[in-house]
Coordinates of C-alpha atoms and ligand atoms in Angstrom, one line a residue:
Chain A
M9 CA -128.1 185.9 -5.8
S10 CA -131.1 187.0 -3.7
R11 CA -133.7 189.0 -5.6
V12 CA -134.6 191.6 -2.9
T13 CA -137.4 193.1 -5.0
I14 CA -140.2 191.7 -7.3
A15 CA -141.6 194.8 -8.9
P16 CA -141.1 194.2 -12.7
E17 CA -139.5 197.5 -13.3
E18 CA -136.7 196.6 -11.1
D19 CA -135.8 193.5 -13.1
R20 CA -133.3 195.5 -15.0
L21 CA -131.4 196.5 -11.7
N22 CA -131.6 193.0 -10.6
A23 CA -129.9 191.8 -13.8
Q24 CA -127.1 194.3 -13.4
I25 CA -126.6 193.3 -9.8
A26 CA -126.4 189.6 -10.7
F27 CA -123.7 190.7 -13.4
A28 CA -122.0 192.8 -10.6
I29 CA -121.9 189.8 -8.4
E30 CA -120.5 187.5 -11.2
I31 CA -117.7 189.8 -12.3
D32 CA -116.3 189.9 -8.7
K33 CA -114.8 186.4 -9.7
L34 CA -112.3 188.1 -12.0
K35 CA -110.3 188.9 -8.7
R36 CA -109.7 185.2 -8.5
V37 CA -108.3 184.6 -12.0
I38 CA -104.6 184.5 -11.5
R39 CA -102.1 185.5 -14.3
R40 CA -98.7 184.2 -15.1
N41 CA -96.9 187.5 -14.4
H42 CA -95.9 188.9 -11.1
L43 CA -96.4 192.4 -9.5
I44 CA -93.6 194.9 -10.1
D45 CA -92.2 194.1 -6.6
G46 CA -92.1 190.4 -7.4
S47 CA -94.1 189.5 -4.3
R48 CA -96.9 187.5 -5.9
R49 CA -98.7 186.7 -9.2
E50 CA -101.2 189.3 -10.4
N51 CA -104.9 188.7 -10.8
S52 CA -106.9 189.8 -13.8
A53 CA -109.0 192.3 -11.9
E54 CA -106.1 194.3 -10.5
H55 CA -104.4 194.1 -14.0
S56 CA -107.4 195.5 -15.6
W57 CA -107.4 198.5 -13.2
Y58 CA -103.7 198.9 -13.8
V59 CA -103.9 199.0 -17.7
G60 CA -107.1 201.2 -17.5
T61 CA -105.2 203.7 -15.4
L62 CA -102.2 203.4 -17.6
A63 CA -104.6 204.6 -20.5
M64 CA -105.2 207.8 -18.5
V65 CA -101.4 208.4 -17.9
L66 CA -99.9 207.2 -21.3
G67 CA -102.7 208.5 -23.3
E68 CA -100.6 211.1 -25.2
H69 CA -98.7 208.3 -26.8
A70 CA -101.8 207.1 -28.7
P71 CA -102.3 208.4 -32.2
P72 CA -104.0 211.8 -32.3
G73 CA -107.7 211.6 -32.2
T74 CA -107.8 208.3 -30.2
D75 CA -110.8 208.3 -27.9
L76 CA -109.1 207.6 -24.6
Q77 CA -112.2 207.1 -22.6
R78 CA -113.2 204.3 -24.9
V79 CA -109.7 202.8 -24.5
V80 CA -110.4 202.8 -20.7
A81 CA -113.7 201.2 -21.2
L82 CA -112.2 198.5 -23.5
L83 CA -109.5 197.7 -20.9
L84 CA -112.0 197.5 -18.0
V85 CA -114.0 194.8 -19.7
H86 CA -111.2 193.1 -21.9
D87 CA -110.5 190.2 -19.4
L88 CA -114.0 189.4 -18.2
V89 CA -114.3 186.3 -20.4
E90 CA -111.4 184.8 -18.2
I91 CA -114.0 184.2 -15.5
D92 CA -115.0 181.1 -17.4
A93 CA -112.0 180.7 -19.8
G94 CA -109.1 181.5 -17.5
D95 CA -106.0 183.6 -18.4
T96 CA -104.1 182.6 -21.5
F97 CA -100.4 182.6 -21.4
I98 CA -99.5 184.5 -24.7
Y99 CA -96.3 182.5 -25.1
D100 CA -98.1 179.2 -25.1
P101 CA -99.4 178.5 -28.9
V102 CA -101.4 175.6 -27.8
E103 CA -103.2 177.5 -25.1
V104 CA -103.7 180.5 -27.3
A105 CA -105.5 178.3 -30.0
A106 CA -107.7 176.4 -27.7
Q107 CA -108.9 179.7 -26.1
A108 CA -110.9 181.3 -28.9
D109 CA -114.0 179.0 -28.4
A110 CA -113.9 179.1 -24.8
E111 CA -113.9 182.8 -24.6
K112 CA -116.7 183.1 -27.1
A113 CA -118.8 180.8 -24.9
A114 CA -117.9 182.8 -21.8
A115 CA -118.9 186.2 -23.4
E116 CA -122.2 184.6 -24.3
R117 CA -122.9 183.6 -20.7
I118 CA -121.4 186.4 -18.8
F119 CA -122.6 189.4 -20.8
G120 CA -125.9 187.6 -21.2
L121 CA -126.5 188.2 -17.6
L122 CA -127.1 191.9 -18.3
P123 CA -130.2 193.4 -19.8
G124 CA -130.1 192.7 -23.5
D125 CA -129.1 196.2 -24.8
Q126 CA -126.4 196.5 -22.2
G127 CA -125.0 193.1 -22.6
E128 CA -124.7 193.6 -26.4
R129 CA -122.8 197.0 -25.7
L130 CA -120.2 195.5 -23.4
R131 CA -119.9 192.4 -25.6
E132 CA -119.0 194.7 -28.5
L133 CA -116.4 196.5 -26.4
W134 CA -114.8 193.0 -25.8
E135 CA -115.0 192.0 -29.5
E136 CA -113.6 195.4 -30.6
F137 CA -110.5 194.9 -28.2
E138 CA -109.9 191.4 -29.6
A139 CA -110.2 192.5 -33.2
R140 CA -107.7 195.3 -32.9
Q141 CA -109.3 197.1 -35.9
T142 CA -109.7 200.5 -34.2
P143 CA -107.0 202.9 -32.9
E144 CA -108.7 202.5 -29.5
A145 CA -108.4 198.7 -29.5
R146 CA -104.8 198.9 -30.9
F147 CA -103.8 201.2 -28.1
A148 CA -105.5 199.2 -25.5
K149 CA -104.0 196.0 -26.6
A150 CA -100.5 197.9 -26.6
L151 CA -101.0 198.7 -22.9
D152 CA -102.0 195.2 -22.2
R153 CA -98.8 194.0 -23.8
F154 CA -96.7 196.7 -22.3
A155 CA -97.5 196.2 -18.7
P156 CA -96.0 192.7 -18.3
I157 CA -92.8 193.9 -20.2
L158 CA -92.5 196.7 -17.7
A159 CA -93.0 194.3 -14.7
N160 CA -90.6 191.5 -16.1
H161 CA -88.0 194.2 -16.9
H162 CA -88.2 195.4 -13.1
T163 CA -88.2 191.8 -11.6
E164 CA -85.0 190.4 -13.3
G165 CA -86.9 189.0 -16.2
G166 CA -89.8 187.8 -14.1
T167 CA -91.8 185.2 -16.2
W168 CA -89.4 185.2 -19.0
P169 CA -86.7 182.9 -17.6
L170 CA -89.4 181.2 -15.5
F171 CA -91.3 180.0 -18.6
K172 CA -88.2 180.0 -20.9
V173 CA -89.4 182.8 -23.1
K174 CA -86.9 184.0 -25.7
A175 CA -86.0 187.5 -26.7
S176 CA -87.2 186.9 -30.2
Q177 CA -90.6 186.0 -28.9
V178 CA -90.8 189.0 -26.7
R179 CA -89.8 191.3 -29.8
E180 CA -92.8 189.9 -31.6
K181 CA -95.2 191.1 -28.8
V182 CA -93.3 194.4 -29.0
R183 CA -94.7 194.7 -32.5
I184 CA -98.2 194.6 -31.3
I185 CA -97.3 197.6 -28.8
E186 CA -95.7 199.5 -31.8
E187 CA -99.0 199.1 -33.8
G188 CA -100.9 200.8 -31.0
S189 CA -98.3 203.3 -30.0
P190 CA -94.9 203.9 -31.9
S191 CA -93.3 205.6 -28.9
L192 CA -94.4 203.1 -26.3
G193 CA -93.3 200.4 -28.7
A194 CA -89.8 201.9 -28.9
Y195 CA -89.6 202.3 -25.2
A196 CA -90.6 198.6 -24.8
L197 CA -88.0 197.6 -27.1
E198 CA -85.4 199.5 -25.1
L199 CA -86.5 197.5 -22.0
V200 CA -86.2 194.1 -23.9
E201 CA -82.6 195.1 -25.1
L202 CA -81.8 196.1 -21.6
S203 CA -83.0 192.9 -20.2
V204 CA -81.0 190.8 -22.7
A205 CA -77.9 192.9 -21.9
R206 CA -78.4 192.2 -18.2
G207 CA -78.9 188.4 -18.7
H208 CA -82.5 188.4 -17.7
L209 CA -83.9 187.5 -21.1
S210 CA -82.1 185.1 -23.4
E211 CA -81.7 185.2 -27.3
Chain B
M23 CA -86.5 202.9 -11.7
S24 CA -84.1 202.7 -14.6
R25 CA -84.0 205.5 -17.0
V26 CA -83.6 203.7 -20.3
T27 CA -83.3 207.0 -22.3
I28 CA -81.5 210.3 -21.7
A29 CA -82.9 212.6 -24.6
P30 CA -84.6 215.4 -22.8
E31 CA -87.8 215.0 -24.9
E32 CA -88.3 211.8 -23.3
D33 CA -88.1 213.0 -19.8
R34 CA -92.1 213.2 -19.9
L35 CA -92.4 209.5 -20.8
N36 CA -89.8 208.7 -18.0
A37 CA -91.8 210.5 -15.5
Q38 CA -95.1 208.8 -16.6
I39 CA -93.2 205.4 -16.3
A40 CA -92.0 206.3 -12.8
F41 CA -95.6 206.8 -11.9
A42 CA -96.7 203.7 -13.6
I43 CA -94.2 201.7 -11.5
E44 CA -95.2 203.4 -8.2
I45 CA -99.1 202.8 -8.7
D46 CA -98.4 199.0 -9.0
K47 CA -98.2 199.2 -5.2
L48 CA -101.9 199.8 -4.9
K49 CA -102.3 196.1 -5.5
R50 CA -100.7 195.5 -2.2
V51 CA -102.9 197.8 -0.1
I52 CA -105.4 195.6 1.7
R53 CA -108.8 196.7 2.5
R54 CA -111.1 195.4 5.4
N55 CA -113.8 193.9 3.2
H56 CA -113.8 190.5 1.6
L57 CA -114.4 189.4 -2.0
I58 CA -118.0 188.3 -2.7
D59 CA -117.2 184.6 -2.3
G60 CA -115.6 185.4 1.1
S61 CA -112.2 183.8 0.3
R62 CA -109.9 186.6 1.2
R63 CA -109.7 190.4 1.8
E64 CA -109.8 192.6 -1.2
N65 CA -107.0 194.8 -2.3
S66 CA -107.5 198.6 -3.3
A67 CA -106.4 198.0 -7.0
E68 CA -108.9 195.2 -7.7
H69 CA -111.5 197.3 -5.8
S70 CA -110.9 200.2 -8.0
W71 CA -111.3 198.1 -11.1
Y72 CA -114.7 196.8 -9.6
V73 CA -116.3 200.2 -8.9
G74 CA -114.9 201.7 -12.2
T75 CA -116.6 198.8 -14.1
L76 CA -119.7 199.2 -11.9
A77 CA -120.0 202.8 -13.2
M78 CA -120.4 201.4 -16.6
V79 CA -123.0 198.8 -15.6
L80 CA -125.0 200.9 -13.2
G81 CA -124.6 204.2 -15.0
E82 CA -128.3 204.6 -15.7
H83 CA -128.9 205.0 -12.0
A84 CA -126.9 208.2 -11.9
P85 CA -128.9 211.5 -12.2
P86 CA -129.5 212.4 -15.8
G87 CA -126.6 214.3 -17.5
T88 CA -124.0 212.7 -15.2
D89 CA -120.7 212.3 -17.2
L90 CA -120.1 208.6 -16.7
Q91 CA -116.7 208.5 -18.3
R92 CA -115.4 211.1 -15.7
V93 CA -117.1 208.9 -13.0
V94 CA -114.8 206.1 -14.3
A95 CA -111.7 208.3 -14.2
L96 CA -112.4 209.4 -10.6
L97 CA -112.8 205.9 -9.5
L98 CA -109.6 204.6 -11.2
V99 CA -107.5 207.2 -9.2
H100 CA -109.7 207.6 -6.0
D101 CA -107.5 205.2 -3.9
L102 CA -104.1 205.9 -5.1
V103 CA -103.2 208.0 -2.0
E104 CA -103.6 204.8 0.0
I105 CA -100.3 203.7 -1.4
D106 CA -98.7 205.8 1.3
A107 CA -101.8 206.5 3.6
G108 CA -103.2 203.0 3.8
D109 CA -106.9 202.2 3.5
T110 CA -109.2 203.8 5.9
F111 CA -111.9 201.8 7.7
I112 CA -114.8 204.0 7.3
Y113 CA -116.5 202.8 10.6
D114 CA -113.5 203.7 12.7
P115 CA -113.8 207.4 13.6
V116 CA -110.3 207.8 14.9
E117 CA -108.9 206.3 11.6
V118 CA -111.0 208.7 9.5
A119 CA -109.9 211.8 11.3
A120 CA -106.2 211.0 11.1
Q121 CA -106.4 210.2 7.6
A122 CA -106.9 213.6 5.9
D123 CA -103.4 215.0 6.4
A124 CA -101.7 211.6 5.5
E125 CA -103.8 211.5 2.3
K126 CA -102.8 215.1 1.3
A127 CA -99.1 214.4 1.8
A128 CA -99.7 211.1 -0.3
A129 CA -101.3 213.0 -3.1
E130 CA -98.4 215.6 -3.2
R131 CA -95.8 212.8 -3.5
I132 CA -97.6 210.3 -5.7
F133 CA -99.3 212.7 -8.3
G134 CA -96.0 214.8 -8.1
L135 CA -94.2 212.0 -9.9
L136 CA -96.0 212.9 -13.0
P137 CA -95.3 215.8 -15.5
G138 CA -96.7 218.9 -13.8
D139 CA -99.8 219.4 -16.0
Q140 CA -100.8 215.7 -15.8
G141 CA -100.1 215.4 -12.0
E142 CA -102.4 218.3 -11.5
R143 CA -105.2 216.9 -13.5
L144 CA -105.1 213.5 -11.8
R145 CA -104.8 215.2 -8.4
E146 CA -107.9 217.4 -9.3
L147 CA -109.9 214.1 -10.0
W148 CA -109.0 212.7 -6.5
E149 CA -109.9 216.0 -4.9
E150 CA -113.1 216.1 -6.9
F151 CA -113.9 212.6 -5.6
E152 CA -113.2 213.5 -2.0
A153 CA -115.3 216.8 -2.1
R154 CA -118.4 215.2 -3.4
Q155 CA -119.7 218.4 -4.9
T156 CA -120.3 217.3 -8.4
P157 CA -122.9 214.7 -9.5
E158 CA -119.9 212.7 -11.0
A159 CA -118.2 212.6 -7.6
R160 CA -121.5 211.8 -5.7
F161 CA -122.2 208.9 -8.0
A162 CA -118.6 207.6 -7.9
K163 CA -118.8 207.8 -4.0
A164 CA -122.1 205.9 -4.0
L165 CA -120.5 203.1 -6.0
D166 CA -117.5 203.1 -3.7
R167 CA -120.0 202.7 -0.7
F168 CA -122.4 200.4 -2.5
A169 CA -119.7 197.7 -3.3
P170 CA -118.9 196.7 0.3
I171 CA -122.7 196.6 1.2
L172 CA -123.3 194.2 -1.6
A173 CA -120.2 192.0 -0.6
N174 CA -121.2 191.9 3.0
H175 CA -124.8 191.1 2.3
H176 CA -123.6 188.1 0.2
T177 CA -121.1 186.9 2.9
E178 CA -123.4 186.7 5.8
G179 CA -122.5 190.1 6.9
G180 CA -118.8 190.0 6.2
T181 CA -117.0 192.7 8.0
W182 CA -120.2 194.0 9.8
P183 CA -120.3 191.2 12.7
L184 CA -116.4 190.9 12.3
F185 CA -115.8 194.6 13.3
K186 CA -119.1 194.9 15.3
V187 CA -120.6 197.5 12.9
K188 CA -124.3 198.2 13.7
A189 CA -127.2 198.7 11.3
S190 CA -127.6 202.4 12.3
Q191 CA -124.0 202.9 11.0
V192 CA -124.6 201.2 7.8
R193 CA -127.9 203.2 7.3
E194 CA -125.7 206.3 7.6
K195 CA -123.4 205.1 4.8
V196 CA -126.6 204.4 2.7
R197 CA -127.5 208.1 2.8
I198 CA -124.2 208.8 0.9
I199 CA -125.2 206.4 -1.7
E200 CA -128.8 207.9 -1.9
E201 CA -127.1 211.3 -2.5
G202 CA -125.3 209.9 -5.6
S203 CA -128.2 207.7 -6.8
P204 CA -131.6 207.5 -5.2
S205 CA -132.4 203.9 -6.8
L206 CA -129.2 202.4 -5.7
G207 CA -129.7 203.9 -2.2
A208 CA -133.2 202.3 -2.1
Y209 CA -131.6 199.1 -3.3
A210 CA -128.8 199.2 -0.5
L211 CA -131.3 200.0 2.0
E212 CA -133.2 196.8 1.2
L213 CA -129.9 194.8 1.4
V214 CA -129.4 196.2 5.0
E215 CA -132.7 195.4 6.1
L216 CA -132.6 191.9 4.7
S217 CA -129.2 191.5 6.4
V218 CA -130.7 192.6 9.8
A219 CA -133.7 190.3 9.2
R220 CA -131.3 187.4 8.6
G221 CA -129.4 188.2 11.7
H222 CA -126.2 189.2 9.8
L223 CA -126.3 192.8 11.0
S224 CA -127.4 193.9 14.4
E225 CA -129.4 196.9 15.5
Ligands
CA18 CA1 -110.8 203.8 0.3

């Protein structure tokens, strides 16, 4: 990036701008799943917008007391490590196992572009999301899992038949949704069973 | 959309899901400006993620007391009306004038998909953003204007030479940034002058 100023008090802004330029790359990380109209695969930036906005729309399905603004923050940063580490297909166990180290290194580099205090704070959001130990992280992860099920259900199975994903595997992911939101979990399970009944997802 | 449940108490969730399915379309609204690597034009969903995340990163450049979580919320919903009304190119006065009615009708329809109270709340966020009467809306709008200037500066002028935009027009947009954040306004002005000096933006 070009450093347009040299005054030391502006180093902080320059670091933030370097980060801003870097994270634009998330728009070029392509996920397995498709848009709901089936027209193309989704990228991780628009996915992050989608689930962040879902947090505002579906927030009443989180346990009482969940800090929804923190859920939004978790979701906006949750995929940034994919800029280096790529998207992980959650139904591929080999991919999932190899991913942890790559994502840790990515977090080091990408959040490291920010001023120290700020990089630390954003990195903590990412770690909180991954750990799923808070109601906020569990609800955020639930939305992250809910969105592809919604899209697949509305695109005749979408990535399920394409990657030979079985109903039992999807039901396992539904459990993660239930942990964050019982009502969204129940809804997701209905979508799964309907998809099975329609022949878009096999047992 | 398919209504997977019929119990009346689940009508609320069904309305929220109908909205969720509808707003996926924002991923197919294509803006004039390009990604920072110049590889393709940006869509309004990934743009909304980008500026929402910038609010978290550049928040300290908002006036003291600005509610940054509200800024994020404003930015996540600010472009939803484009699903019906399309993106407006801010340097085309004819387009800008024609847009207001179309966006109002779009807001009516799209936010109207939600349960009444919730649709009202999200619509108010969009109206607040557009009116720029609060520090939150002014800062949100500043980020919305800042992002394309950053991208154009880093893609040899990007949409500026492409659509014959003049430096004086961009300096006018910089004033909107200044109103939301004096320091980001000053930074944007430096980018503009640098772009002029490099021959990527003409007087
Ligand atoms: Ca716009």
